[in-house]
Coordinates of C-alpha atoms in Angstrom, one line a residue:
Chain A
M257 CA 115.0 103.0 123.4
T258 CA 115.9 106.6 122.7
T259 CA 113.5 108.8 120.7
Q260 CA 116.1 108.7 117.9
D261 CA 116.1 104.9 117.8
A262 CA 112.3 104.9 117.9
L263 CA 112.1 107.4 115.1
F264 CA 114.4 105.4 112.9
E265 CA 112.3 102.3 113.5
Y266 CA 109.1 104.2 112.8
L267 CA 110.4 105.6 109.6
L268 CA 111.4 102.1 108.5
R269 CA 107.8 101.0 109.1
L270 CA 106.5 103.8 107.0
G271 CA 109.0 103.3 104.2
D272 CA 108.9 99.5 104.2
N273 CA 105.1 99.6 104.0
T274 CA 105.2 101.7 100.8
L275 CA 108.2 99.8 99.4
I276 CA 106.7 96.4 99.7
L277 CA 103.2 97.3 98.6
G278 CA 104.7 99.4 95.8
H279 CA 106.7 96.4 94.6
R280 CA 103.7 94.1 94.9
V281 CA 101.5 96.4 92.9
S282 CA 104.2 96.8 90.3
E283 CA 104.1 93.1 89.7
W284 CA 100.8 93.8 87.8
C285 CA 102.5 95.9 85.2
G286 CA 101.7 94.4 81.8
H287 CA 99.3 91.8 83.4
A288 CA 96.2 93.8 84.5
P289 CA 92.9 92.8 83.1
V290 CA 92.4 96.0 81.1
L291 CA 94.8 98.7 79.9
E292 CA 93.2 101.4 82.0
E293 CA 93.7 99.4 85.2
D294 CA 97.3 98.4 84.2
I295 CA 98.3 102.1 84.0
A296 CA 96.4 103.0 87.1
L297 CA 98.1 100.3 89.1
A298 CA 101.5 101.3 87.7
N299 CA 100.8 104.9 88.8
T300 CA 99.9 103.7 92.3
A301 CA 103.1 101.6 92.5
L302 CA 105.2 104.6 91.4
D303 CA 103.6 106.9 93.9
L304 CA 104.4 104.4 96.7
I305 CA 108.0 103.9 95.5
G306 CA 108.4 107.7 95.4
Q307 CA 107.1 107.9 99.0
T308 CA 109.6 105.1 99.9
Q309 CA 112.5 107.2 98.7
M310 CA 111.5 110.0 101.0
W311 CA 110.8 107.8 104.1
L312 CA 113.8 105.6 103.8
G313 CA 116.0 108.6 102.8
L314 CA 115.0 110.3 106.1
A315 CA 115.4 107.0 108.0
G316 CA 119.0 106.8 106.8
E317 CA 119.6 110.4 107.8
V318 CA 118.1 109.8 111.3
E319 CA 120.2 106.6 111.7
G320 CA 123.3 108.6 110.9
K321 CA 125.4 105.7 109.6
G322 CA 125.6 106.9 106.0
R323 CA 123.0 104.4 104.6
S324 CA 121.0 105.7 101.7
A325 CA 117.3 104.9 100.8
D326 CA 118.7 102.5 98.2
D327 CA 120.9 100.7 100.8
L328 CA 118.0 100.3 103.1
A329 CA 115.7 99.0 100.4
M330 CA 118.1 96.7 98.6
L331 CA 120.6 95.5 101.2
R332 CA 118.6 94.5 104.2
D333 CA 117.3 90.9 104.7
V334 CA 113.8 89.7 105.6
W335 CA 114.2 90.1 109.4
D336 CA 115.2 93.7 109.1
F337 CA 112.0 94.7 107.3
R338 CA 109.3 96.5 109.3
N339 CA 106.3 96.5 107.0
V340 CA 102.9 95.1 108.1
L341 CA 102.1 91.6 107.0
L342 CA 99.1 92.9 104.9
V343 CA 101.3 94.5 102.3
E344 CA 103.5 91.5 101.6
Q345 CA 100.6 89.2 100.9
P346 CA 100.6 87.9 97.3
N347 CA 98.5 89.7 94.7
G348 CA 96.1 86.8 94.1
D349 CA 93.5 87.7 91.6
F350 CA 92.7 91.3 90.7
G351 CA 90.0 91.5 93.3
Q352 CA 92.4 90.4 96.1
T353 CA 94.9 93.0 95.0
I354 CA 92.3 95.8 95.0
L355 CA 90.9 94.7 98.4
R356 CA 94.4 94.6 99.9
Q357 CA 94.9 98.1 98.4
F358 CA 91.7 99.4 99.9
L359 CA 92.4 97.9 103.4
F360 CA 95.8 99.6 103.3
D361 CA 94.8 102.9 101.7
A362 CA 92.1 103.5 104.3
F363 CA 94.7 103.1 107.1
H364 CA 97.4 105.0 105.1
F365 CA 95.2 107.9 104.5
D366 CA 94.3 108.4 108.2
L367 CA 97.9 107.8 109.3
L368 CA 99.3 110.4 106.8
T369 CA 96.7 112.9 107.7
G370 CA 97.7 112.5 111.3
L371 CA 101.4 112.8 110.4
T372 CA 100.9 116.1 108.6
K373 CA 100.7 117.5 112.1
A374 CA 103.9 115.9 113.3
S375 CA 106.2 118.0 115.6
D376 CA 109.1 117.0 113.3
D377 CA 108.9 119.2 110.2
R378 CA 110.6 116.6 108.0
V379 CA 108.0 114.0 108.8
A380 CA 105.1 116.5 108.4
S381 CA 106.3 117.7 105.0
I382 CA 106.7 114.2 103.6
A383 CA 103.3 113.3 104.9
A384 CA 101.7 116.4 103.3
K385 CA 103.1 115.4 99.9
A386 CA 102.1 111.8 100.2
V387 CA 98.6 112.3 101.5
K388 CA 97.6 114.0 98.2
E389 CA 98.6 110.9 96.3
V390 CA 97.0 108.6 98.8
T391 CA 93.7 110.5 98.8
Y392 CA 93.4 109.5 95.1
H393 CA 94.5 105.9 95.9
L394 CA 91.8 105.5 98.5
D395 CA 89.2 107.1 96.3
R396 CA 90.0 104.7 93.5
S397 CA 90.3 101.6 95.5
S398 CA 87.1 102.1 97.5
E399 CA 85.1 102.8 94.4
T400 CA 86.5 99.7 92.7
V401 CA 85.8 97.5 95.8
I402 CA 82.2 98.8 95.7
G403 CA 82.0 98.2 92.0
L404 CA 83.3 94.6 92.2
G405 CA 81.6 93.7 95.5
D406 CA 78.2 94.9 94.3
G407 CA 78.9 93.6 90.8
T408 CA 78.3 90.3 89.2
E409 CA 77.9 87.1 91.1
E410 CA 81.4 86.1 90.3
S411 CA 83.0 89.4 91.2
H412 CA 81.1 89.4 94.5
T413 CA 82.2 85.9 95.4
R414 CA 85.9 86.7 94.6
M415 CA 85.7 89.9 96.6
Q416 CA 84.2 88.2 99.6
A417 CA 86.9 85.5 99.4
A418 CA 89.5 88.2 99.3
L419 CA 88.0 89.9 102.4
D420 CA 87.8 86.6 104.3
R421 CA 91.5 86.0 103.5
L422 CA 92.9 89.5 104.2
W423 CA 90.8 90.7 107.1
P424 CA 92.9 88.9 109.7
Y425 CA 95.8 91.2 108.7
V426 CA 93.9 94.4 109.6
G427 CA 94.4 94.1 113.3
E428 CA 98.2 94.5 113.0
L429 CA 97.8 98.0 111.5
F430 CA 96.5 99.3 114.9
A431 CA 98.5 97.1 117.3
A432 CA 100.5 99.8 119.2
D433 CA 103.9 98.9 120.7
E434 CA 106.7 100.9 122.4
V435 CA 107.8 102.5 119.1
D436 CA 104.3 103.8 118.5
A437 CA 104.1 105.0 122.1
A438 CA 107.4 106.8 121.9
M439 CA 106.4 108.5 118.6
Q440 CA 103.1 109.5 120.0
D441 CA 104.8 111.0 123.1
A442 CA 107.2 112.9 120.9
G443 CA 104.2 114.5 119.1
I444 CA 105.0 112.7 115.8
A445 CA 102.6 109.9 115.4
P446 CA 98.8 110.0 115.8
D447 CA 97.0 107.8 118.3
L448 CA 96.4 104.4 116.7
S449 CA 93.3 103.8 118.7
E450 CA 91.7 106.9 117.3
L451 CA 92.8 105.9 113.8
S452 CA 91.2 102.5 114.4
S453 CA 87.8 103.9 115.1
S454 CA 87.8 106.2 112.1
Y455 CA 89.1 103.2 110.0
H456 CA 86.3 100.9 111.1
T457 CA 83.7 103.5 110.5
R458 CA 84.9 103.9 106.9
M459 CA 85.1 100.1 106.5
S460 CA 81.5 99.6 107.6
A461 CA 80.2 102.2 105.1
V462 CA 82.2 101.0 102.1
L463 CA 81.8 97.3 102.8
A464 CA 78.0 97.7 103.3
E465 CA 77.8 99.5 99.9
A466 CA 79.9 96.8 98.4
T467 CA 77.6 94.1 99.9
L468 CA 80.6 92.5 101.6
V469 CA 80.7 91.2 105.2
A470 CA 83.9 91.3 107.3
P471 CA 84.5 88.0 109.1
E472 CA 83.5 87.7 112.7
G473 CA 86.0 87.4 115.5
G474 CA 89.0 89.6 116.3
F475 CA 91.9 87.2 115.3
A476 CA 94.8 89.2 113.9
H477 CA 98.2 88.0 112.6
S478 CA 101.2 90.0 113.9
G479 CA 104.9 90.1 113.6
G480 CA 105.4 92.3 110.5
K481 CA 105.9 95.8 111.8
T482 CA 108.0 94.5 114.7
G483 CA 110.0 92.3 112.4
F484 CA 109.4 89.4 114.8
R485 CA 108.0 87.1 112.1
H486 CA 107.2 87.9 108.5
S487 CA 105.1 85.6 106.4
E488 CA 106.9 83.3 103.9
H489 CA 106.0 85.6 101.1
L490 CA 108.3 88.4 101.9
G491 CA 111.5 86.5 101.3
H492 CA 110.3 85.5 97.8
L493 CA 109.5 89.1 97.1
L494 CA 112.9 90.3 98.2
T495 CA 114.8 87.8 96.1
Q496 CA 113.1 89.3 93.0
M497 CA 113.4 92.9 94.1
Q498 CA 117.0 92.7 95.4
W499 CA 118.7 90.2 93.1
L500 CA 120.3 92.8 90.9
Q501 CA 122.0 94.7 93.7
R502 CA 122.9 91.4 95.4
A503 CA 124.4 89.9 92.2
Y504 CA 126.1 93.2 91.0
P505 CA 126.7 95.2 94.1
G506 CA 126.6 99.0 93.5
A507 CA 125.3 98.6 89.9
Q508 CA 123.9 101.8 88.6
W509 CA 121.2 102.5 86.0
Chain B
M61 CA 74.1 93.1 78.3
S62 CA 77.5 93.4 76.8
K63 CA 80.4 92.3 79.0
E64 CA 82.6 95.1 77.6
W65 CA 82.8 98.4 79.3
P66 CA 81.5 101.2 77.1
L67 CA 83.9 103.5 75.2
W68 CA 84.5 107.1 76.4
E69 CA 86.0 110.0 74.6
V70 CA 88.4 112.1 76.7
F71 CA 88.9 115.9 76.5
V72 CA 91.6 117.6 78.5
R73 CA 92.2 121.3 79.1
S74 CA 95.9 121.9 79.4
Q75 CA 97.7 124.3 81.7
H76 CA 97.6 127.1 79.2
G77 CA 94.0 128.1 79.4
L78 CA 93.0 126.7 76.0
N79 CA 89.8 124.9 75.3
H80 CA 89.4 121.2 76.2
R81 CA 91.0 119.2 73.4
H82 CA 90.2 115.6 72.4
V83 CA 93.1 113.5 73.6
G84 CA 91.9 110.0 73.0
S85 CA 89.5 107.4 74.3
L86 CA 89.3 104.6 76.9
H87 CA 87.0 102.0 78.4
A88 CA 85.3 102.4 81.8
P89 CA 82.2 101.0 83.6
D90 CA 80.7 104.4 84.4
A91 CA 81.3 108.1 84.2
E92 CA 83.1 108.4 87.6
M93 CA 85.6 105.6 86.7
A94 CA 86.0 107.1 83.2
L95 CA 87.2 110.3 84.8
K96 CA 89.6 108.4 87.1
N97 CA 90.9 106.3 84.2
A98 CA 91.3 109.5 82.1
R99 CA 93.3 111.0 84.9
D100 CA 95.6 107.9 85.0
V101 CA 95.9 107.4 81.3
Y102 CA 96.1 110.9 79.9
T103 CA 97.4 113.2 82.6
R104 CA 100.4 111.3 83.9
R105 CA 102.8 114.0 82.7
N106 CA 101.2 117.0 84.1
E107 CA 99.1 117.7 81.0
G108 CA 95.8 118.6 82.4
L109 CA 93.8 121.0 84.7
S110 CA 90.4 119.8 83.7
I111 CA 89.0 116.6 82.2
W112 CA 85.7 116.0 80.4
V113 CA 84.6 112.5 79.5
V114 CA 81.6 111.7 77.3
E115 CA 80.4 108.3 76.3
A116 CA 81.3 107.8 72.6
R117 CA 77.8 106.7 71.7
H118 CA 76.5 110.2 72.6
I119 CA 78.7 111.8 69.9
T120 CA 77.0 112.3 66.6
A121 CA 79.6 112.5 63.8
S122 CA 79.2 113.7 60.2
S123 CA 79.7 111.0 57.6
P124 CA 82.7 111.1 55.3
S125 CA 80.5 110.2 52.4
D126 CA 78.5 113.4 52.9
K127 CA 81.6 115.4 52.2
G128 CA 80.3 116.7 48.9
P129 CA 77.0 118.2 50.0
L130 CA 78.4 119.4 53.3
Y131 CA 81.6 121.1 52.4
E132 CA 81.8 121.7 48.7
P133 CA 79.3 124.6 48.6
S134 CA 81.6 126.7 50.8
E135 CA 84.6 126.2 48.6
S136 CA 83.4 128.7 46.0
K137 CA 82.4 131.4 48.4
V138 CA 85.6 133.4 49.0
Y139 CA 83.6 136.4 50.0
R140 CA 82.9 134.7 53.3
H141 CA 86.5 135.3 54.3
P142 CA 87.0 138.7 55.8
T143 CA 89.9 139.6 53.5
F144 CA 88.2 142.3 51.5
F145 CA 88.3 145.1 54.0
D146 CA 90.9 147.9 53.9
I147 CA 92.2 148.2 57.4
P148 CA 92.8 151.9 58.4
D149 CA 96.4 152.6 59.2
E150 CA 95.3 153.9 62.6
A151 CA 94.0 150.4 63.5
G152 CA 97.5 149.1 63.3
H153 CA 98.4 145.4 63.1
M154 CA 95.5 143.0 63.6

């Protein structure tokens, strides 16, 4: 694998994470429990879609086959997506959505912070822009996880159930493969094992404050970021997200 | 305890260095979340540089039915307006 190929693959991972999570969060628009959360979730979704445009735009440029960010987002099929399994998981209840957001935000924040020092200026400048948005996402999601975890009996029960369900998707975030190794060698990506220790320190602090307990055991699902095997949920998401471009190719707003 | 979040009044200072201005209200469980919600609800279009939130129950408002005693006495006191001074020419436009 050339560095160029690895960079393309790596940019797809970054862009697909934000695209799929952004779409998932946008599904709440008009359905959130209170107006304030509805707007906040929509803002988060829009931030993530904006970041997607930058990552996939750069991916298309690096690939050099003339594919735009829109082409990559709307005209690839399930097996071509490189997002982690965590972000394609269904919204569930509000607590599950917020917990998924927190688990991803904490990783996203450290990753982007590392990427601001990338040897590739294009990557560093996108990361610098995105990390400002993600700082707020993380601030908001961790505070909400604490509020709901250490809230009423019902909110606590729901948050603990969400954590039990989603925790097995955390391991994939830090599972390094040859793409990660190539990017780290090229001075672009940060070391995932360092990220993992900072992540788990943050998790312990926030989860303790939220009176939530992460499940024992290190089982981790995998197959999302490599594209080897996505969960059944991604295909359903794509049919909704892509149907317009599939039914009316090239349609413009 | 009420299950509803309390109501907060939101004041935003815009880009242009003016005072904080009341922009509306929202619900939030505590002051920190009220600030965050205010950021999301009222500053999406680059409106603000600074946000104040105050729980609505802490605002004491004058009653509309007190309008007479409160405001009528000042209606007949034109001499309170500084319009009776001759401005010297040297002072120029004020």
